[in-house]
Coordinates of C-alpha atoms and ligand atoms in Angstrom, one line a residue:
X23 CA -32.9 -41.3 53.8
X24 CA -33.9 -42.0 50.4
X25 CA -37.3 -44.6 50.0
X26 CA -37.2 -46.8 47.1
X27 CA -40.5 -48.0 45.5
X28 CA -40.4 -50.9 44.0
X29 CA -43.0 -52.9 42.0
X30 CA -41.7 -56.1 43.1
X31 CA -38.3 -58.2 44.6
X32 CA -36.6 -61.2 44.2
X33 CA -34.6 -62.5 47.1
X34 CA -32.6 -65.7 47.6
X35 CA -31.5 -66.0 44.1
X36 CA -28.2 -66.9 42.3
X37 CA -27.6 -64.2 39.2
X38 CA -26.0 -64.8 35.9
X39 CA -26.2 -60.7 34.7
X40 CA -24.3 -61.9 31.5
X41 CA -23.5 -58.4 31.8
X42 CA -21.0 -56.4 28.9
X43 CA -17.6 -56.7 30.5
X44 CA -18.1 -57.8 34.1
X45 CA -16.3 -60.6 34.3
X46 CA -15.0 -60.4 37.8
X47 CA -15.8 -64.4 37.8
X48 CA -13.6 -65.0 35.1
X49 CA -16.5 -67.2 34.3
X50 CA -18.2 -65.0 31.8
X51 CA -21.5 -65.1 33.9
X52 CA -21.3 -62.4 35.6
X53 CA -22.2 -64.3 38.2
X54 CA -23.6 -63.1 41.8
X55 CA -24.3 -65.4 44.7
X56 CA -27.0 -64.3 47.2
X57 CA -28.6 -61.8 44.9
X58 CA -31.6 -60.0 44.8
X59 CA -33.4 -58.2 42.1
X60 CA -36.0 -55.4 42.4
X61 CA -37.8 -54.3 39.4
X62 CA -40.7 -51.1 38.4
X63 CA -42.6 -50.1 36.0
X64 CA -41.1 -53.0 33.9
X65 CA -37.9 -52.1 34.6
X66 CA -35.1 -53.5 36.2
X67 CA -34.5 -51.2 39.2
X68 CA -32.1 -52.9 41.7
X69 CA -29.6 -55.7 40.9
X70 CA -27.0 -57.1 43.5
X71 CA -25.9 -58.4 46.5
X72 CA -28.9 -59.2 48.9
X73 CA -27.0 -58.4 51.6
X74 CA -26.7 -54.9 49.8
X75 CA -30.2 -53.9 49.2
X76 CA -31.4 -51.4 50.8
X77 CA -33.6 -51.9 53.7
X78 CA -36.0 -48.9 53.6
X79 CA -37.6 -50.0 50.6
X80 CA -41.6 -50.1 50.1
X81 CA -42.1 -53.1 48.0
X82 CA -45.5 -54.4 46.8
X83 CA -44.6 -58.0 46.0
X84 CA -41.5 -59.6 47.4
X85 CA -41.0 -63.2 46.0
X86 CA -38.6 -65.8 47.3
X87 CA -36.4 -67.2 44.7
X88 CA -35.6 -70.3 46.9
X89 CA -32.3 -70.3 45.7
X90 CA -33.0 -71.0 41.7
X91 CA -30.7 -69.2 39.3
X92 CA -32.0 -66.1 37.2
X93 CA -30.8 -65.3 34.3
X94 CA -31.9 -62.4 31.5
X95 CA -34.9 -64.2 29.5
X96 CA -33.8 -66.4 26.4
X97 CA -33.7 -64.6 23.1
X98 CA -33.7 -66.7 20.0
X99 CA -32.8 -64.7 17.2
X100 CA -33.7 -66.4 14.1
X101 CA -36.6 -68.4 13.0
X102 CA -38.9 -69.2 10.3
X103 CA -41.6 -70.4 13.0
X104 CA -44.4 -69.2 11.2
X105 CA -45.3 -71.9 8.4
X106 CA -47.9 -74.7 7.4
X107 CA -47.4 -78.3 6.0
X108 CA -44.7 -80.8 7.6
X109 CA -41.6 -82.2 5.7
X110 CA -41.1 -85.2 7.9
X111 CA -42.2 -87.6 4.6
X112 CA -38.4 -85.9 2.7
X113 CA -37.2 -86.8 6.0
X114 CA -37.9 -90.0 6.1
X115 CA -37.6 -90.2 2.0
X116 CA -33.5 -88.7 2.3
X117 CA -33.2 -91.7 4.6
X118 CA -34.6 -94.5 2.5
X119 CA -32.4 -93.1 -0.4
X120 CA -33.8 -90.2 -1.8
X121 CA -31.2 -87.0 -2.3
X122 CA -32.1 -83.2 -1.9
X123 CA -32.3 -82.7 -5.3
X124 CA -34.6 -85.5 -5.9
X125 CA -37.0 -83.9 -3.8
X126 CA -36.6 -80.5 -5.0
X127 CA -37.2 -81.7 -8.3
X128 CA -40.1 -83.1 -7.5
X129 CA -41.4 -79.5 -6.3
X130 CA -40.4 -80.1 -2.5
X131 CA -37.9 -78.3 0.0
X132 CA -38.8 -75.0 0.7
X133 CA -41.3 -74.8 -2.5
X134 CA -43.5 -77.2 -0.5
X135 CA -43.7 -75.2 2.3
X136 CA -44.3 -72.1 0.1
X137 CA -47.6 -74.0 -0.8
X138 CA -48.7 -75.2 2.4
X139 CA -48.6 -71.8 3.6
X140 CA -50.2 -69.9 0.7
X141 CA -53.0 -72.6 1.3
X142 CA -53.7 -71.7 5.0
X143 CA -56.0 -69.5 6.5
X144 CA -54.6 -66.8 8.6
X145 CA -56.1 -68.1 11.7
X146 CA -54.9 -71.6 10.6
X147 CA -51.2 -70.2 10.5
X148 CA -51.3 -68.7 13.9
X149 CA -52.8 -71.8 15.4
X150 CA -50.0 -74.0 13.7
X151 CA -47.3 -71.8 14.9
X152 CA -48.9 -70.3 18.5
X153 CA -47.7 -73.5 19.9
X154 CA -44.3 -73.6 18.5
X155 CA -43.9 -70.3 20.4
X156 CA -45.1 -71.5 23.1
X157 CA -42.5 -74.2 23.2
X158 CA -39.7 -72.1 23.2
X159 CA -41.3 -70.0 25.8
X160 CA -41.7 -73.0 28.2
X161 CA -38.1 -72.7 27.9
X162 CA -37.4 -69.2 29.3
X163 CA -37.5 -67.5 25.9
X164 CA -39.0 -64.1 26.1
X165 CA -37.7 -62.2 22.9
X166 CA -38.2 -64.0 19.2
X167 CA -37.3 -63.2 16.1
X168 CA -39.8 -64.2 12.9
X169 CA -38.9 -64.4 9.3
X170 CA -41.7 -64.4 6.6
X171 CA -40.2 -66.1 3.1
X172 CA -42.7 -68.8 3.4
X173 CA -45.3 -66.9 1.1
X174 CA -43.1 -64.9 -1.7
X175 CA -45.8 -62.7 -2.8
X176 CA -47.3 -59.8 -1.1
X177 CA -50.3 -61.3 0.2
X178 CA -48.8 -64.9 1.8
X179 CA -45.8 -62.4 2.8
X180 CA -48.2 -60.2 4.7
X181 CA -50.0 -62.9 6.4
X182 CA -47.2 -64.8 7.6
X183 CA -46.1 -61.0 9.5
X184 CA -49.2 -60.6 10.4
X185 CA -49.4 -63.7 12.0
X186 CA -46.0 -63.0 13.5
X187 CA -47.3 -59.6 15.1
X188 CA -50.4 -61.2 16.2
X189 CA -48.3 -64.1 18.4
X190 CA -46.3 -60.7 20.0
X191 CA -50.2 -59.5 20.6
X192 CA -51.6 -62.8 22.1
X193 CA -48.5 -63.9 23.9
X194 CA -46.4 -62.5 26.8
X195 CA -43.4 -62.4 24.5
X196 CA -41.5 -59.8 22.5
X197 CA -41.5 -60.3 18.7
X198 CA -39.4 -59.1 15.7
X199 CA -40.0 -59.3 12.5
X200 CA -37.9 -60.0 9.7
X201 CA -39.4 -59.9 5.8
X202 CA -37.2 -62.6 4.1
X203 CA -39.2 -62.2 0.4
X204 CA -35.6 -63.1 -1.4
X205 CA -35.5 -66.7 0.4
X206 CA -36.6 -68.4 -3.0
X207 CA -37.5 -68.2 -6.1
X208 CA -41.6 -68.5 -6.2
X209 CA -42.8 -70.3 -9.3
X210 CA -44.4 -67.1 -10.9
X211 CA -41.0 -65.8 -11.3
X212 CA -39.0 -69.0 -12.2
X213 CA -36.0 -68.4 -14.5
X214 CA -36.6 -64.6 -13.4
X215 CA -34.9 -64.0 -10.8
X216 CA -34.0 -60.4 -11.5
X217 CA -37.4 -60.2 -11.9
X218 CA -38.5 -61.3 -9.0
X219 CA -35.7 -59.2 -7.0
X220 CA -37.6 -56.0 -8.7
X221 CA -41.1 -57.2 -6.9
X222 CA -39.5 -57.6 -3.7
X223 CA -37.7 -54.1 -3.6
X224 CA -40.4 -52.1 -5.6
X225 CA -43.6 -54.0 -4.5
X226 CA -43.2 -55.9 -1.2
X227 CA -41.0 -54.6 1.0
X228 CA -42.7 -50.8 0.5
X229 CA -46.2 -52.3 1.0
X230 CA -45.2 -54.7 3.9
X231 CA -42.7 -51.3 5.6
X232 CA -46.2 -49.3 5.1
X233 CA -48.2 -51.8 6.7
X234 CA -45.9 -51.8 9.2
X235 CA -45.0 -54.8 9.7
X236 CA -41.0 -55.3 9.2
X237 CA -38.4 -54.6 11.5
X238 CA -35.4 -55.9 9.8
X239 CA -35.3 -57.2 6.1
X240 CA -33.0 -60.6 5.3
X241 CA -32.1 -62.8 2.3
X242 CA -30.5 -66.2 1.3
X243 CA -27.3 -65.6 -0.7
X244 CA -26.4 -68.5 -2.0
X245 CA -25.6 -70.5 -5.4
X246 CA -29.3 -72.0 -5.1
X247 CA -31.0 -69.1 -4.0
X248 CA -29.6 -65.6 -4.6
X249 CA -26.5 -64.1 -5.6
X250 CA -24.6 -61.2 -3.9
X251 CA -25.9 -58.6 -6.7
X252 CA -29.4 -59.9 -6.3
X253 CA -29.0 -59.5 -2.1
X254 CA -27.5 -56.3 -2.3
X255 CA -29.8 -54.7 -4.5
X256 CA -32.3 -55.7 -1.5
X257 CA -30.1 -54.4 1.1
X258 CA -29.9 -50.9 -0.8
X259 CA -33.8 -50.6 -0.5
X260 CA -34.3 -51.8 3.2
X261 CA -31.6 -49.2 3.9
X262 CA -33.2 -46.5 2.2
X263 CA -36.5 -47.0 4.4
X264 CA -34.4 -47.3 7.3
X265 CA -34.4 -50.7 7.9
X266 CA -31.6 -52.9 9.6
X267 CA -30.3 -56.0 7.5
X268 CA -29.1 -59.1 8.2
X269 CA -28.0 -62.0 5.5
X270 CA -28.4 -66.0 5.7
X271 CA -24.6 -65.9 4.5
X272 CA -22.3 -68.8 4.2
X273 CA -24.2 -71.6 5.0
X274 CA -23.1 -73.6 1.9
X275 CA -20.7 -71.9 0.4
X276 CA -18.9 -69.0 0.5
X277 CA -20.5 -66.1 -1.2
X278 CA -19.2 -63.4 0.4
X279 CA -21.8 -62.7 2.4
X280 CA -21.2 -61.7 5.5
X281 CA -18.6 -58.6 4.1
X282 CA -21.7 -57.6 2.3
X283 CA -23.9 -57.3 5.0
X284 CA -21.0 -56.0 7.1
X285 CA -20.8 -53.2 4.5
X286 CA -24.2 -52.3 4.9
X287 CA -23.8 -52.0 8.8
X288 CA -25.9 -55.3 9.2
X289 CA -27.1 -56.4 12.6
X290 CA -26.0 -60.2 12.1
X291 CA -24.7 -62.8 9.5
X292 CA -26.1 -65.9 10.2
X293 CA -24.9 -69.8 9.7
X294 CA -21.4 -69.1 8.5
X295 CA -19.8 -72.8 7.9
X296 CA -18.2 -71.5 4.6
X297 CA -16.6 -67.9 6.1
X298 CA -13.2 -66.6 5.1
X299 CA -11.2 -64.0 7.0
X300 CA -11.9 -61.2 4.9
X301 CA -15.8 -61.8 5.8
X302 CA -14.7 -62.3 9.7
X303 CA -12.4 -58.9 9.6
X304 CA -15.5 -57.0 7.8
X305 CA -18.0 -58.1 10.5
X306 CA -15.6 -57.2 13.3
X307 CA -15.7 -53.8 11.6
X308 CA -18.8 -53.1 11.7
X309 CA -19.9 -55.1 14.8
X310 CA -22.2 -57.3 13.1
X311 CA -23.0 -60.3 15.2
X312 CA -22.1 -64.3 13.8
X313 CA -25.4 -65.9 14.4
X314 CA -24.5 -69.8 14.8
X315 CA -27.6 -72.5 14.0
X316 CA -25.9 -75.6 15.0
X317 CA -29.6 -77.5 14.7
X318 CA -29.2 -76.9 10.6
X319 CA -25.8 -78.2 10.5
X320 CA -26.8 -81.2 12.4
X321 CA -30.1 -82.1 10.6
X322 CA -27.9 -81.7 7.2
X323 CA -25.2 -83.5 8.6
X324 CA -22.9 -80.6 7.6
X325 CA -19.3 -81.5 8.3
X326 CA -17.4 -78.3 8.0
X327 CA -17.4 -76.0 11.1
X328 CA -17.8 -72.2 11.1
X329 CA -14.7 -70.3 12.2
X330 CA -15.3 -70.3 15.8
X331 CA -11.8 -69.8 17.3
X332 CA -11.2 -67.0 14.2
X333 CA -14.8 -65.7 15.4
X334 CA -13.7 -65.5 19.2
X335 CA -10.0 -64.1 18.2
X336 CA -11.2 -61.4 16.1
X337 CA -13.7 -60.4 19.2
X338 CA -16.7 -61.0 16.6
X339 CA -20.1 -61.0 19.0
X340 CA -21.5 -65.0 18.8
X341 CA -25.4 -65.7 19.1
X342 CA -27.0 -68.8 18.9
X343 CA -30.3 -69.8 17.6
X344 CA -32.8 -72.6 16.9
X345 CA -33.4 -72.0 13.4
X346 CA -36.6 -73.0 13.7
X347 CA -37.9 -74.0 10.3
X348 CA -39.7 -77.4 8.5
X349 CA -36.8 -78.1 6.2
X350 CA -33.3 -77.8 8.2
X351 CA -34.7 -77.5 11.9
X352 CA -37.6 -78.3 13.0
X353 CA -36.4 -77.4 16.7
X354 CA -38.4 -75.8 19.4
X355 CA -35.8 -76.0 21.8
X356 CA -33.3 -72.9 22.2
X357 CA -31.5 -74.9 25.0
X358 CA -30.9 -77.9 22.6
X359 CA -29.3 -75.3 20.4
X360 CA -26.7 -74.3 23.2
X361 CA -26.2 -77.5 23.8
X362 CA -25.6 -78.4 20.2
X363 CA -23.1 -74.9 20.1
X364 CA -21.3 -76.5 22.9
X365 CA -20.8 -80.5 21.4
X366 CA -20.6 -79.6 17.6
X367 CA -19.0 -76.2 17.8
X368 CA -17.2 -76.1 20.7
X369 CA -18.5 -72.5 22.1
X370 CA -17.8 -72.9 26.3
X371 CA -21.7 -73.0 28.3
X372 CA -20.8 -69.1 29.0
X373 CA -20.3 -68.3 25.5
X374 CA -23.6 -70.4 24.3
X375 CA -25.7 -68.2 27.3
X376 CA -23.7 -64.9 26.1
X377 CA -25.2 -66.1 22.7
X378 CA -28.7 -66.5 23.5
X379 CA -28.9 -63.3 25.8
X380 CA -26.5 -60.6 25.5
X381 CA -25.4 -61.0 22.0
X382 CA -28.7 -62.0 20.5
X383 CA -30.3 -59.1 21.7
X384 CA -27.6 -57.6 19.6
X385 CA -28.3 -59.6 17.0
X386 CA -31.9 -57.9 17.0
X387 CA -30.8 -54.4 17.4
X388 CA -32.2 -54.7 21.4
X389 CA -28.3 -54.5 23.2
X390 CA -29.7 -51.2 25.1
X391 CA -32.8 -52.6 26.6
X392 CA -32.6 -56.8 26.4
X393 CA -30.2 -59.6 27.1
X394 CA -28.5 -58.4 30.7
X395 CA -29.7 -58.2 33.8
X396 CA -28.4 -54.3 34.7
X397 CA -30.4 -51.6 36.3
X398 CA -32.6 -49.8 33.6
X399 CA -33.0 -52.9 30.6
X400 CA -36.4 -54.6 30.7
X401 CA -37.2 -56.9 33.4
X402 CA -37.2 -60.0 31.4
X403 CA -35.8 -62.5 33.3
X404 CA -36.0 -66.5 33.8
X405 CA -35.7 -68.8 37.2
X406 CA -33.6 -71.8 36.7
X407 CA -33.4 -75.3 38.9
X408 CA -30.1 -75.7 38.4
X409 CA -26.6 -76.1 40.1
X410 CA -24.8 -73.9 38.1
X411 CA -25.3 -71.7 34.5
X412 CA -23.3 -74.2 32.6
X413 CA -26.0 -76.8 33.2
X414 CA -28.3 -75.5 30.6
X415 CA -26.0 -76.4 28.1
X416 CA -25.4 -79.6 29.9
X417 CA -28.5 -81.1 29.6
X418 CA -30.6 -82.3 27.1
X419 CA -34.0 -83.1 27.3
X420 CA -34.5 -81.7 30.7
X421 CA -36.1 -78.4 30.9
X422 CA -35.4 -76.5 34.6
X423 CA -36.5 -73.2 33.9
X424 CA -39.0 -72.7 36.9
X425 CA -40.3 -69.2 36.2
X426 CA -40.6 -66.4 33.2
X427 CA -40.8 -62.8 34.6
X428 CA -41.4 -60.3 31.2
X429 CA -41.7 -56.9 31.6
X430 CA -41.6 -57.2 35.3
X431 CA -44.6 -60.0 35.0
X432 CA -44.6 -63.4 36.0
X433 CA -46.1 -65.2 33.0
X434 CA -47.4 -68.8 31.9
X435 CA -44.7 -70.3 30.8
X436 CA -47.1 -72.2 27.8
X437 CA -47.3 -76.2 27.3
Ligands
DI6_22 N1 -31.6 -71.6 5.3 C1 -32.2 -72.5 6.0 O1 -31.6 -73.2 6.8 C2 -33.6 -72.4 5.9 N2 -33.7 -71.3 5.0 C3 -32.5 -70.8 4.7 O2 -32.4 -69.9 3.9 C4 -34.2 -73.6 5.3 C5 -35.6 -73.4 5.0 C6 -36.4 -74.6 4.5 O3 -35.8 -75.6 4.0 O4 -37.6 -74.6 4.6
FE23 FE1 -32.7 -69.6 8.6

């Protein structure tokens, strides 16, 4: 008779495993009524049927679900949360009249926030951003992704990452980083772009990978930002330190972007209203994930779709995430996101969970330990009052997530 000793259990609950290919629902939930769900040393131990857990278990805490859904903790995979300064005045300036390139010209857009946060402390930055994080955690979120490209030399870079690690440190919640140096062209460099793409590969990304703070390197290929040459000469280096890419690709036009990062085995491509075939059959290829940010093509009113049904056809992994940023969405709100993938882009309430568990944790190069609840992946998990998974795309405004268990730890939820 075997014993099984267990840190804790959860009874009485209603599971949405979002597990890889157990659809037995047909529902894409992997749903299981009357479940239970045991967990050590951080670990999920035991997942399944209550009626099947085994009896002669020593458990130290046994908690009653009271019938509230779990699912794997949120992961959103793509932010810019870390920043100072507020661009509510272009806001509010776009709508009285004012066009983009007005208030570019006039040294705003992401140039204004490249000041704000150069300005800033770094204990300023992380109490600016803490609560943003906390937001999304309040949420159910337990995995976030952070870009820098809010300071563009080494220095603002570093201390936007630093800050970034130092939320992971402070907070409950899993953090990865991202160095996005090749988001814009800093006013040191302008009319030098090559030149600036030389300080990123030569200076900052080697100094900020020593430091050790990147995980994953990104860029913005586009026709105002930079061009395929420019990205991939950025790819090449973070490749050669070992680094996983990913690319802000076809957001406004197509670039061919997401082929590129394909071809360098990238973990996602990310907006995609502007993708072509070739760039879906080159990410199917190399299993990179389409990361869809519906929040930026609502707050700039964007009226061409990305491929979704192409996307699902080809078999191409979707994630969805806020996109968090001051100039194209300022959104704390990872289920406002799902429900956004469901109304603008049409992804079913299964697909937009798939996209903020499963295949975001993908998207962040975390598929063997995040995103599923499945015997040996971290216990992250959050409680849900709800009827049934499809209403946390339902709903907006209404946050039911009741509990947020990380590493086998209830935590504060924040707010
Ligand atoms: N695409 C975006 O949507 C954000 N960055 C990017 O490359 C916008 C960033 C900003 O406007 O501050
Ligand atoms: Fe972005």
């Amino acid at each position: 008779m075997s014993t099984h000793t267990w840190d804790a259990v959860w009874l009485n609950a209603q599971l949405a495993t979002m597990t890889d290919g157990d659809n037995s629902d047909n529902g894409g939930y992997g749903e299981i009524s009357d479940g239970a769900l045991a967990v050590k040393d951080g670990v999920i131990a035991w997942v399944g049927k209550q009626s099947d857990l085994p009896t002669n278990d020593q458990t130290l805490a046994t908690h009653d679900a009271n019938g509230a859904w779990i699912t794997p903790a949120l992961i959103d995979c793509h932010t810019h949360i870390v920043y100072a300064g507020n661009r509510s005045n272009e806001f509010e300036a776009r709508l009285n009249g004012a066009t983009y390139a007005d208030i570019a010209a006039q040294g705003g857009g992401i140039l204004s926030t490249v000041r704000a946060t150069r300005m800033a402390s770094e204990d300023e930055l992380f109490n600016l951003s803490l609560p943003r994080v906390r937001r999304l955690m309040s949420e159910g979120v337990g995995v976030i992704e952070i870009k820098s490209g809010y300071g563009l030399d080494l220095d603002s870079e570093a201390k936007m990452l630093r800050v970034a690690r130092r939320i992971g440190e402070t907070l409950p919640i899993t953090v990865k980083t991202t160095f996005l140096g090749a988001h814009a062209l800093p006013p040191e460099f302008s009319d030098n772009a090559d030149g600036y793409i030389d300080h990123v590969c030569d200076v900052m990304l080697p100094n900020l990978f020593q430091a050790g703070l990147v995980d994953a390197v990104d860029a913005f290929c586009e026709h105002i930002a930079f061009s395929p040459i420019q990205t991939e000469r950025v790819f090449a280096r973070a490749r050669a330190l070992g680094l996983p890419v990913k690319l802000h690709a076809e957001q406004l036009s197509d670039q061919g972007g997401a082929s590129l990062v394909a071809q360098y085995g990238g973990l996602s491509a990310d907006h995609l209203e502007y993708l072509l075939s070739a760039g879906i059959a080159a990410m199917r290829r190399a299993n990179t994930v389409a990361t869809l940010l519906p929040s930026a093509f609502y707050y700039l009113r964007e009226t061409k779709l990305p491929p979704i049904d192409a996307l699902r056809t080809a078999g191409v992994p979707m994630a969805v995430a806020t996109d968090c940023n001051p100039g194209t969405s300022p959104l704390t709100s990872l289920l406002m996101a799902m429900n956004m993938a469901c109304t603008l882009f049409k992804l079913t309430p299964a697909e937009a969970l798939a996209g903020t568990t499963r295949h975001a944790a993908q998207a962040l190069g975390l598929a063997h330990s995040h995103g599923q609840l499945r015997v040996g992946m971290r216990a992250d998990f959050a409680l849900w009052d709800i009827t049934r998974p499809a209403d946390l795309s339902y709903a907006m405004g209404a946050n039911p997530c009741v509990g947020l268990v990380l590493g086998g730890a209830d935590v504060e939820r924040g707010v």
